XYZ file of C-alpha atoms in Angstrom:
765
model
C 99.572 109.298 63.852
C 102.389 106.835 63.221
C 104.864 109.716 63.115
C 103.528 110.972 66.442
C 103.843 107.528 68.028
C 107.323 107.060 66.578
C 108.637 110.303 68.042
C 106.751 110.690 71.326
C 106.375 107.044 72.317
C 109.683 105.822 70.955
C 112.268 104.246 73.199
C 114.544 107.293 73.157
C 111.744 109.708 74.096
C 110.335 107.490 76.837
C 113.770 106.818 78.308
C 114.658 110.521 78.163
C 111.433 111.604 79.852
C 111.761 108.941 82.552
C 115.293 110.106 83.378
C 114.301 113.786 83.320
C 111.331 113.162 85.610
C 113.528 111.319 88.079
C 116.130 114.089 87.989
C 113.427 116.753 88.299
C 111.934 115.111 91.361
C 115.330 114.419 92.865
C 116.590 117.993 92.428
C 113.393 119.429 93.876
C 113.332 117.133 96.898
C 117.027 117.696 97.523
C 116.484 121.456 97.431
C 113.587 121.188 99.874
C 115.520 118.954 102.278
C 118.655 121.103 102.363
C 120.135 121.117 105.836
C 119.088 117.523 106.403
C 115.779 115.710 106.118
C 115.305 115.603 109.904
C 115.951 119.332 110.331
C 113.697 120.194 107.383
C 110.869 118.094 108.842
C 111.184 119.930 112.161
C 111.223 123.275 110.391
C 108.159 122.421 108.307
C 106.263 121.368 111.423
C 107.280 124.531 113.270
C 106.373 126.696 110.278
C 102.909 125.129 109.993
C 102.266 125.449 113.755
C 103.294 129.109 113.905
C 101.355 129.912 110.730
C 98.217 128.356 112.255
C 98.611 130.543 115.348
C 98.698 133.648 113.147
C 95.412 132.845 111.417
C 92.866 135.641 111.814
C 95.335 138.145 113.278
C 96.078 141.566 111.831
C 99.612 142.034 110.451
C 100.661 144.251 113.374
C 99.361 141.676 115.865
C 101.106 138.921 113.949
C 104.437 140.719 114.218
C 104.023 141.075 117.972
C 103.229 137.384 118.400
C 106.126 136.367 116.149
C 108.523 138.535 118.165
C 107.364 136.876 121.401
C 107.669 133.352 119.996
C 111.084 134.087 118.512
C 112.352 135.526 121.798
C 111.205 132.471 123.763
C 112.731 130.084 121.223
C 115.977 132.056 121.102
C 116.227 132.087 124.897
C 115.535 128.382 125.146
C 118.059 127.509 122.438
C 120.806 129.775 123.813
C 120.453 128.433 127.364
C 120.384 124.794 126.256
C 123.452 124.879 124.003
C 125.708 127.316 125.905
C 128.083 126.415 128.697
C 130.331 128.149 131.227
C 130.698 131.889 130.752
C 128.404 131.801 127.735
C 125.621 130.309 129.820
C 126.033 132.977 132.515
C 125.898 135.673 129.878
C 122.658 134.362 128.354
C 121.170 133.612 131.778
C 121.683 137.214 132.861
C 120.360 138.495 129.555
C 117.166 136.434 129.517
C 116.466 136.636 133.244
C 114.858 140.015 132.555
C 113.309 139.212 129.168
C 112.114 135.615 129.697
C 112.360 134.642 133.396
C 109.880 131.782 132.921
C 112.075 130.183 130.274
C 115.185 130.485 132.445
C 113.357 128.917 135.386
C 112.024 126.097 133.214
C 115.464 125.310 131.775
C 117.143 125.317 135.181
C 114.439 123.053 136.598
C 115.173 120.512 133.870
C 111.856 120.906 132.036
C 112.477 123.337 129.163
C 109.441 124.225 127.026
C 111.188 122.794 123.958
C 114.362 121.050 122.876
C 117.269 122.873 121.268
C 116.492 121.582 117.760
C 112.813 122.444 118.097
C 113.694 125.907 119.432
C 116.010 126.544 116.502
C 113.313 125.442 114.052
C 110.688 127.690 115.679
C 113.065 130.641 115.706
C 113.861 130.156 112.002
C 110.170 129.819 111.124
C 109.313 133.002 113.070
C 111.995 134.963 111.233
C 110.760 133.779 107.826
C 107.123 134.492 108.650
C 108.031 137.924 110.024
C 109.514 138.787 106.636
C 106.240 137.731 104.980
C 104.106 139.777 107.398
C 106.316 142.844 106.943
C 105.850 142.504 103.193
C 102.063 142.408 103.614
C 102.219 145.637 105.622
C 104.368 147.216 102.945
C 102.080 146.087 100.126
C 99.013 147.749 101.634
C 100.412 151.138 100.632
C 102.230 149.944 97.520
C 99.875 151.458 94.928
C 99.565 154.689 96.906
C 103.350 154.980 96.924
C 103.383 154.549 93.124
C 100.867 157.403 92.769
C 102.792 159.644 95.147
C 106.029 158.924 93.352
C 104.413 159.685 89.982
C 102.986 163.010 91.204
C 106.300 164.009 92.733
C 108.275 163.221 89.597
C 105.799 165.013 87.324
C 106.709 168.284 89.037
C 110.405 167.830 88.332
C 111.584 169.548 85.186
C 113.573 166.582 83.893
C 110.425 164.396 83.931
C 107.823 166.972 82.844
C 108.276 166.737 79.048
C 105.193 164.847 77.731
C 107.211 163.465 74.800
C 110.037 162.078 76.914
C 110.413 158.421 77.792
C 110.521 159.236 81.504
C 107.179 161.051 81.471
C 105.503 158.317 79.439
C 106.959 155.666 81.737
C 105.585 157.421 84.824
C 102.098 157.685 83.336
C 102.105 154.113 82.077
C 103.299 152.748 85.409
C 100.493 154.587 87.182
C 97.907 153.216 84.736
C 99.312 149.666 84.704
C 99.153 149.285 88.478
C 95.651 150.742 88.810
C 93.990 147.266 88.511
C 95.742 146.042 91.683
C 94.771 149.069 93.808
C 92.109 147.069 95.650
C 93.948 143.748 95.735
C 93.622 141.994 99.091
C 96.778 140.202 100.231
C 96.843 137.570 102.955
C 99.322 135.483 104.902
C 99.872 131.902 103.831
C 102.508 129.290 103.074
C 104.432 131.014 100.281
C 106.651 127.974 99.742
C 104.000 126.232 97.648
C 104.866 128.758 94.919
C 108.342 130.029 95.751
C 109.784 126.510 95.956
C 108.872 126.021 92.292
C 111.474 128.613 91.377
C 114.161 128.062 94.023
C 116.414 126.443 91.437
C 116.263 127.027 87.685
C 118.455 124.056 86.785
C 115.405 121.860 86.146
C 114.049 124.403 83.655
C 116.892 123.497 81.299
C 115.562 119.941 81.043
C 113.069 121.192 78.463
C 116.043 121.821 76.143
C 117.058 118.180 76.407
C 113.479 117.084 75.765
C 112.934 119.191 72.643
C 116.383 118.153 71.370
C 115.291 114.511 71.599
C 112.081 115.393 69.732
C 113.976 117.175 66.963
C 116.523 114.398 66.488
C 113.685 111.881 66.437
C 111.926 113.812 63.670
C 115.121 113.960 61.611
C 116.089 110.333 62.181
C 115.408 109.465 58.524
C 118.660 111.194 57.622
C 120.606 108.874 59.908
C 118.669 105.840 58.647
C 119.258 106.703 54.978
C 115.589 107.430 54.226
C 115.963 111.138 53.496
C 116.018 110.583 49.733
C 112.739 108.664 49.862
C 111.092 111.335 52.025
C 112.274 114.090 49.708
C 111.051 112.201 46.625
C 107.457 112.246 47.946
C 106.710 115.617 46.365
C 103.091 115.834 47.500
C 103.937 114.469 50.906
C 106.646 116.893 51.993
C 104.243 119.706 52.848
C 101.886 117.383 54.683
C 104.756 115.767 56.584
C 106.251 119.161 57.435
C 102.954 120.396 58.880
C 102.601 117.178 60.847
C 106.069 117.604 62.303
C 105.400 121.167 63.367
C 102.224 119.894 65.060
C 104.219 117.102 66.711
C 106.659 119.667 68.083
C 103.754 121.544 69.674
C 102.226 118.365 71.121
C 105.635 117.271 72.359
C 106.293 120.683 73.929
C 102.923 120.564 75.669
C 103.563 117.034 76.939
C 107.075 117.922 78.112
C 105.946 120.972 80.097
C 102.933 119.086 81.464
C 105.118 116.282 82.780
C 108.177 118.252 83.911
C 106.564 121.398 85.297
C 103.352 119.609 86.289
C 105.206 117.016 88.358
C 107.046 119.812 90.162
C 103.750 121.599 90.888
C 102.239 118.399 92.289
C 105.250 117.816 94.537
C 105.240 121.414 95.753
C 101.503 121.718 96.338
C 101.364 118.351 98.064
C 104.314 119.179 100.318
C 103.175 122.693 101.279
C 99.384 122.364 101.022
C 99.211 124.582 97.969
C 95.828 123.229 96.891
C 94.163 125.094 99.763
C 95.656 128.374 98.540
C 94.331 128.386 94.977
C 92.130 131.425 95.659
C 94.824 133.407 97.463
C 96.115 136.460 95.607
C 99.490 135.870 93.953
C 100.483 139.383 95.070
C 100.463 138.019 98.629
C 103.856 136.482 97.823
C 106.759 138.910 98.010
C 108.527 137.811 94.831
C 105.466 138.879 92.793
C 105.092 142.349 94.280
C 105.600 144.032 90.888
C 103.048 141.838 89.076
C 100.405 144.341 87.975
C 97.664 141.907 86.955
C 95.158 140.760 89.608
C 95.579 137.015 89.739
C 95.033 134.125 92.134
C 97.641 131.475 92.844
C 95.734 128.967 90.708
C 95.371 131.497 87.896
C 99.074 132.277 88.013
C 100.066 128.602 87.799
C 97.797 128.129 84.780
C 99.084 131.327 83.165
C 102.700 130.353 83.729
C 102.041 126.857 82.383
C 100.716 128.330 79.119
C 103.750 130.601 78.850
C 106.066 127.630 79.409
C 104.292 125.615 76.701
C 104.636 128.426 74.156
C 108.253 129.089 75.105
C 109.095 125.383 74.752
C 107.360 125.330 71.354
C 109.348 128.334 70.130
C 112.599 126.769 71.353
C 111.697 123.490 69.628
C 110.966 125.272 66.329
C 114.190 127.269 66.578
C 116.241 124.131 67.231
C 114.458 122.133 64.539
C 115.065 124.892 61.974
C 118.794 124.898 62.757
C 119.145 121.109 62.658
C 117.004 120.705 59.537
C 118.846 123.408 57.601
C 122.230 121.685 57.968
C 122.705 118.220 56.490
C 125.812 117.220 58.403
C 125.259 116.360 62.068
C 128.621 117.680 63.383
C 128.104 120.892 61.416
C 124.553 121.190 62.745
C 125.878 120.722 66.276
C 128.396 123.510 65.709
C 125.630 125.768 64.370
C 123.512 125.103 67.459
C 126.517 125.790 69.713
C 127.268 129.091 67.963
C 123.625 130.165 68.215
C 123.550 129.215 71.920
C 126.720 131.193 72.671
C 125.383 134.229 70.804
C 122.023 134.080 72.589
C 123.604 133.639 76.007
C 125.986 136.532 75.381
C 123.047 138.825 74.602
C 121.127 137.500 77.599
C 123.931 137.936 80.123
C 125.810 141.015 78.869
C 123.086 143.498 77.897
C 122.146 145.651 80.932
C 118.530 146.461 81.761
C 118.988 150.164 80.993
C 120.405 149.521 77.529
C 118.584 150.503 74.355
C 119.173 146.903 73.212
C 117.317 145.419 76.179
C 114.794 143.787 73.835
C 117.548 141.445 72.633
C 118.022 140.365 76.240
C 114.370 139.430 76.692
C 113.500 138.167 73.201
C 116.010 135.429 73.781
C 116.122 131.653 74.005
C 117.600 131.734 77.513
C 114.827 134.035 78.687
C 112.284 131.564 77.320
C 113.932 128.635 79.094
C 113.049 130.143 82.475
C 110.509 132.951 81.926
C 109.658 133.433 85.611
C 111.605 136.718 85.754
C 108.950 138.246 83.459
C 106.458 137.957 86.316
C 108.869 139.141 89.016
C 109.954 142.464 87.550
C 108.266 145.419 85.881
C 109.946 147.025 82.883
C 108.710 149.150 79.994
C 110.421 149.502 76.613
C 109.715 151.804 73.706
C 108.547 150.240 70.450
C 107.485 152.336 67.451
C 107.074 155.376 69.675
C 104.845 153.551 72.176
C 105.768 152.189 75.597
C 105.070 148.485 76.050
C 105.605 146.313 79.094
C 108.352 143.790 78.433
C 106.236 140.966 79.855
C 103.584 141.592 77.188
C 106.215 141.836 74.458
C 107.634 138.417 75.290
C 104.351 136.666 76.093
C 102.399 137.817 73.065
C 105.433 137.997 70.823
C 105.837 134.236 71.079
C 102.766 133.705 68.881
C 104.091 135.508 65.757
C 107.538 134.061 66.497
C 106.080 130.538 66.524
C 104.205 131.253 63.282
C 107.309 132.557 61.482
C 109.551 129.777 62.767
C 106.903 127.201 61.855
C 106.762 128.531 58.286
C 110.555 128.483 58.140
C 110.614 124.841 59.265
C 108.063 123.921 56.610
C 110.059 125.674 53.872
C 113.318 124.045 54.959
C 111.649 120.635 55.038
C 110.244 121.132 51.544
C 113.244 122.753 49.865
C 116.288 121.252 51.585
C 117.830 118.652 49.255
C 119.476 115.442 50.460
C 122.377 115.973 48.061
C 123.948 119.335 47.352
C 127.100 120.807 45.901
C 130.532 120.855 47.491
C 130.494 122.345 50.947
C 133.797 123.962 52.005
C 132.909 123.708 55.682
C 132.246 119.977 55.372
C 135.538 119.573 53.508
C 137.292 121.337 56.373
C 135.568 119.084 58.909
C 136.484 115.997 56.887
C 140.113 117.104 57.003
C 139.937 117.454 60.784
C 138.281 114.047 61.040
C 141.041 112.427 58.946
C 143.701 113.950 61.177
C 141.806 112.853 64.277
C 141.540 109.303 62.947
C 145.274 109.260 62.184
C 146.007 110.468 65.692
C 143.731 107.800 67.168
C 145.437 105.086 65.140
C 148.852 106.337 66.163
C 147.837 106.020 69.779
C 146.745 102.502 68.938
C 143.902 100.472 70.332
C 143.627 102.765 73.326
C 142.904 105.721 71.040
C 140.325 103.779 69.045
C 138.519 102.530 72.154
C 138.598 105.972 73.773
C 137.268 107.475 70.542
C 134.336 105.026 70.557
C 133.394 105.981 74.102
C 133.724 109.733 73.585
C 132.289 110.200 70.087
C 129.857 107.472 68.872
C 128.604 106.827 72.412
C 128.322 110.603 73.116
C 130.744 110.408 76.046
C 132.379 113.735 75.184
C 129.039 115.562 75.252
C 128.221 113.990 78.618
C 131.635 114.983 79.930
C 131.082 118.594 78.874
C 127.706 118.586 80.633
C 129.405 117.157 83.712
C 132.024 119.910 83.697
C 129.316 122.566 83.425
C 127.388 121.016 86.317
C 130.466 120.545 88.494
C 131.914 124.026 88.026
C 128.797 126.164 87.724
C 126.195 124.359 89.828
C 127.925 122.437 92.604
C 129.584 124.321 95.449
C 131.765 123.475 98.403
C 129.731 122.898 101.557
C 129.480 125.954 103.745
C 131.077 125.715 107.157
C 128.331 125.096 109.736
C 129.704 127.435 112.408
C 127.383 128.137 115.358
C 126.489 131.754 115.931
C 128.600 131.989 119.067
C 131.683 130.677 117.185
C 131.493 132.716 114.000
C 134.587 134.821 114.909
C 136.677 131.808 115.945
C 138.051 131.029 112.425
C 139.486 134.559 112.204
C 141.531 134.056 115.368
C 142.463 130.491 114.517
C 144.080 131.832 111.352
C 145.824 134.543 113.357
C 147.324 132.195 115.974
C 147.713 128.971 113.985
C 151.096 127.363 114.599
C 153.221 125.686 117.269
C 151.844 126.190 120.769
C 154.339 127.616 123.270
C 154.427 130.134 126.096
C 154.877 133.021 123.686
C 151.726 132.100 121.745
C 149.689 131.569 124.913
C 150.786 134.945 126.304
C 149.890 136.614 123.015
C 146.388 135.122 122.968
C 145.809 135.973 126.639
C 146.962 139.557 126.064
C 144.537 139.983 123.158
C 141.736 138.489 125.237
C 142.434 140.920 128.124
C 142.318 143.823 125.698
C 138.938 142.739 124.339
C 137.602 142.251 127.878
C 138.629 145.798 128.761
C 136.691 147.041 125.724
C 133.635 145.102 126.888
C 133.866 146.658 130.356
C 134.414 150.165 129.043
C 131.507 152.487 128.476
C 132.075 152.724 124.708
C 132.261 149.001 124.231
C 129.482 147.937 126.555
C 126.792 146.002 124.759
C 128.680 145.892 121.489
C 127.845 142.663 119.695
C 131.029 142.816 117.624
C 133.241 143.135 120.716
C 131.384 140.291 122.415
C 131.781 138.057 119.354
C 135.510 138.848 119.314
C 135.681 137.853 122.966
C 133.909 134.600 122.141
C 136.241 133.831 119.255
C 139.461 134.468 121.207
C 138.133 132.490 124.190
C 137.493 129.455 122.007
C 140.972 129.640 120.503
C 142.584 130.146 123.928
C 140.819 127.074 125.345
C 141.983 125.034 122.353
C 145.553 126.314 122.725
C 145.647 125.535 126.479
C 144.376 122.016 125.803
C 146.882 121.555 122.988
C 149.770 122.753 125.168
C 149.284 119.665 127.349
C 149.532 117.295 124.364
C 152.698 115.916 122.760
C 154.001 118.067 119.888
C 151.489 120.866 120.594
C 150.211 122.606 117.492
C 147.132 124.799 117.014
C 145.245 124.004 113.796
C 142.248 125.852 112.384
C 139.650 123.037 112.197
C 136.938 124.849 110.250
C 138.422 124.594 106.716
C 138.902 120.846 107.192
C 135.369 120.430 108.523
C 134.032 121.829 105.234
C 135.248 118.763 103.340
C 135.584 116.018 105.969
C 133.241 116.626 108.889
C 129.669 115.326 109.080
C 128.379 118.586 107.607
C 130.164 117.730 104.354
C 128.570 114.266 103.982
C 125.530 115.534 102.109
C 127.719 117.420 99.644
C 129.963 114.384 99.195
C 126.976 112.138 98.539
C 125.550 114.590 96.000
C 128.835 114.847 94.107
C 129.250 111.074 94.272
C 125.768 110.648 92.815
C 126.638 112.943 89.908
C 129.846 110.983 89.291
C 128.058 107.607 89.399
C 125.348 108.834 87.016
C 127.952 109.996 84.511
C 129.844 106.718 84.751
C 126.609 104.824 84.076
C 125.916 106.916 80.986
C 129.489 106.893 79.669
C 130.628 103.335 80.428
C 127.456 101.307 79.883
C 128.329 101.002 76.210
C 131.927 99.797 76.560
C 130.889 96.199 75.862
C 127.235 96.631 74.910
C 128.240 98.853 71.978
C 130.315 96.003 70.528
C 127.384 93.586 70.797
C 124.969 96.147 69.329
C 127.307 96.852 66.378
C 128.054 93.139 65.812
C 131.773 93.792 66.201
C 132.440 90.626 68.216
C 133.557 88.609 65.200
C 136.010 91.254 64.040
C 137.464 91.608 67.523
C 137.867 87.837 67.843
C 139.914 87.830 64.632
C 142.494 90.243 66.026
C 145.852 88.542 66.644
C 146.330 88.196 70.387
C 143.463 90.586 70.600
C 141.160 89.126 73.169
C 143.022 89.674 76.435
C 144.830 92.712 75.097
C 141.555 94.265 74.008
C 140.093 93.666 77.459
C 143.089 95.367 79.075
C 142.781 98.295 76.671
C 139.142 98.704 77.618
C 140.206 98.724 81.260
C 142.691 101.519 80.523
C 139.935 103.473 78.780
C 137.701 102.891 81.811
C 140.483 104.165 84.079
C 140.846 107.282 81.909
C 137.085 107.958 81.969
C 136.993 107.476 85.747
C 139.886 109.939 86.108
C 138.136 112.516 83.917
C 134.897 112.183 85.869
C 136.726 112.277 89.200
C 138.620 115.489 88.445
C 135.573 117.110 86.855
C 133.422 116.410 89.923
C 135.945 116.997 92.701
C 138.178 119.503 90.928
C 136.999 122.450 93.026
C 137.365 120.505 96.245
C 140.842 119.236 95.334
C 142.038 122.774 94.643
C 140.560 123.910 97.960
C 142.090 120.983 99.874
C 145.538 121.453 98.349
C 145.662 125.036 99.659
C 144.862 124.147 103.294
C 147.438 124.974 105.939
C 149.072 122.638 108.476
C 148.885 119.519 106.301
C 152.123 118.228 107.833
C 150.529 118.144 111.295
C 149.138 114.932 112.813
C 145.501 114.264 111.994
C 144.733 113.807 115.706
C 145.264 117.548 116.254
C 141.686 118.104 115.096
C 138.910 117.277 117.554
C 136.990 115.458 114.821
C 139.870 112.983 114.446
C 141.098 112.862 118.050
C 139.971 109.248 118.422
C 141.365 108.150 115.087
C 143.573 105.054 115.284
C 145.499 105.821 112.093
C 148.634 107.816 112.903
C 149.164 110.041 109.882
C 149.331 113.672 108.856
C 146.376 115.702 107.665
C 147.836 115.739 104.167
C 148.196 111.951 104.173
C 144.615 111.539 105.366
C 143.324 113.815 102.592
C 145.341 111.798 100.074
C 143.876 108.583 101.477
C 140.345 109.995 101.408
C 140.494 111.157 97.789
C 142.368 108.006 96.804
C 139.533 105.927 98.263
C 136.990 108.003 96.362
C 138.861 107.331 93.145
C 139.090 103.637 93.989
C 135.363 103.639 94.776
C 134.537 105.131 91.386
C 136.783 102.616 89.638
C 135.121 99.783 91.576
C 131.698 101.107 90.551
C 132.951 101.242 86.965
C 133.814 97.529 87.119
C 130.253 96.681 88.129
C 128.943 98.887 85.314
C 131.203 97.042 82.844
C 129.908 93.720 84.135
C 126.327 94.782 83.401
C 127.430 96.160 80.012
C 128.895 92.746 79.206
C 125.521 91.102 79.796
C 123.466 93.550 77.680
C 123.113 93.518 73.913
C 122.168 97.209 73.556
C 123.632 100.376 74.995
C 120.252 101.825 76.007
C 119.346 98.663 77.920
C 122.701 98.750 79.706
C 122.173 102.392 80.667
C 118.685 101.684 81.991
C 119.878 98.725 84.076
C 122.896 100.524 85.543
C 120.814 103.583 86.424
C 118.222 101.367 88.096
C 120.869 99.436 90.047
C 123.225 102.254 91.070
C 121.677 105.697 90.542
C 118.135 105.319 91.881
C 119.212 103.802 95.251
C 121.872 106.517 95.510
C 119.192 109.167 94.958
C 117.244 107.718 97.885
C 120.350 107.975 100.063
C 120.904 111.611 99.127
C 117.272 112.298 100.000
C 117.798 110.878 103.478
C 117.349 107.084 103.341
C 120.434 106.020 105.314
C 119.243 102.421 105.594
C 120.434 101.544 102.082
C 123.667 103.592 102.210
C 125.789 100.446 102.391
C 124.110 99.011 99.287
C 125.106 101.903 97.029
C 128.376 103.145 95.492
C 128.158 106.135 97.849
C 129.664 104.008 100.629
C 132.932 103.861 98.667
C 133.010 107.532 97.698
C 132.268 108.759 101.228
C 135.355 107.263 102.902
C 135.371 109.705 105.838
C 131.724 108.936 106.624
C 132.366 105.205 106.309
C 135.377 105.406 108.644
C 133.846 107.558 111.357
C 130.412 105.985 111.003
C 131.695 102.448 111.500
C 130.800 101.429 107.934
C 134.207 100.176 106.779
C 132.958 96.584 106.462
C 130.296 97.443 103.822
C 132.913 99.493 102.007
C 135.293 96.528 101.972
C 132.501 94.197 100.820
C 131.630 96.553 97.949
C 135.274 96.659 96.826
C 135.497 92.853 97.008
C 132.349 92.490 94.888
C 133.826 94.899 92.341
C 137.049 92.871 92.259
C 135.019 89.691 91.682
C 133.146 91.406 88.851
C 136.476 92.308 87.256
C 137.819 88.763 87.636
C 134.635 87.299 86.114
C 134.335 89.886 83.372
C 137.693 89.049 81.783
C 137.096 85.315 81.097
C 133.472 85.980 80.103
C 134.658 88.511 77.521
C 137.397 86.367 76.048
C 135.298 83.167 76.070
C 132.386 84.917 74.345
C 134.741 86.052 71.585
C 136.066 82.532 71.137
C 132.564 81.206 70.552
C 131.778 83.724 67.814
């Protein structure tokens, strides 16, 4: 029981779970509020209202009603947002289809606003897809039977001993239980939102890693010899630790997956759909087991618990079998690379497909087992891959558990000479020499990156930044989607030649629209729209000093209001990493009782403080380029950077007279300065804390949690978070430069206070 309390209720485990739960909730809520919290709220309301109107209707009737609602919403939206020739076009179009809507809009009392109309139209489209799936599913089993009968008569599938023939017969038999399944319309998002993003599924790896390192902490504390000497206790302790891994896996899945289920079901009223068939949801069309939504959630929870347990045993066996921590880390990395290679490279039609599914990465996120149907041949018999993985986890857990027990009993604290460890020691000696050659900077950087796990965090940051985060998509209205093409074609100095060229192309497109072959062509109309927009911009620009036509859309992706959410998200990631990596800069010295040694250094107090500042600057630079590397590469390739920033409509009222390139430099320079200012506040907190973990907790509470609230839509506290310094464009155009300046001044004060506090504390030691 003491071992269980030590591992599961220890500070490291509690802190880890608290952080993972916060990240899990944040990632889920951010995913569900994509497009803006206000827009998502409108969409959710529209979705619920339309869904309520469909209650009790047959699928065919539902499609008719959805088409009517979508047409009305589309007409209302198009008439409200269009102007000039566009308005006349839509007015003529909808005068026949929806005369009541046209009359209502022109009388000044439209049935709905533009935002509401767009939300209703989007909800109708999504629900129409669901209804069409329900119609398709009604004949799904019959289509399987027909397909099986048709293929049986083909010579290539008629051999009873062939895989194809057996697969046909097994498919027919496997889907027989769902022949009478009744599907119904409902809010699918209660389930589908659980699997929108699989990033949170990887948190279970972090959790079981903390469990495993907690179980093996006696090696770090020098107690391994005592544990090994307890001959009669090794078996008992090994069995207890295997049990702890199962309890910990259960607790981890219960908290991480369970919290996500509660959020989802509360947000989308999933509790009222417990009895609804899971086959009513399109992503589970190939699931051949009759199951309710509640039954599926329970089934999937059990699978997640077993998969987490197997992963924990696998990781514990690797870590326990290798005495040296760096060597154990390398072994885990090699195993992870090998497993991921098998998971990602083996195609589904390969004879080695079992290695793809009996895989750690498949167990991390096993939802695909329930969303696809696949049979494999084992010992001459066809078996569904879902059954192989689900039921194969039990013998796998038994074998891995026995292996862990044997390793725990037989692995000696002291062994013979290990050539790999000798090689690693040689590398470490060379690394230490290199660090000492660099001087104090190298030593301080080494402490941040290695003992304080900064390098591991940086690698995680790089993976997140380059494989998870993306540039914001350009929010181009439907009627403008061809405009960027023609902006790129005509971009340059505006003169009579350019205007004549644009007008000539526009006349040609208009002739195509008026011709019989081009009449009604959506592509031709969109081309007309795009050239018209560019021509209007060129005519306006011709009347300005130094006329120049710039394509605004690429710049809007990184500067305009549509990019604010992406900027805030990236800034949050950067701030979180700075909190984790820099909280120990001073706290680590206090925790290790190194103050006395540092005070004894000749001229070391001020110089040491300056060295730590250089290390902080280096860490900030690494985090900055890791987070905004993609965006910097994109921004550096933009055209027309030598043109005045006022040439873009977004910046037409800007008082700063500079080029687009200079503004981008200023914007990214301010982001870097904002991160460095945040780092100074983190260092100030680190100076006041005696332990690294406490410093990390405090900095996360002060900087990260409020920033999470901002990303989720709480603009009221934007000025109280580091995001106000990283989002320079938003601060400038949103009139929030004063809070930004105040934040930078506070950071400068923290730096000015931190230096004398550090040196005075050392003098008192």
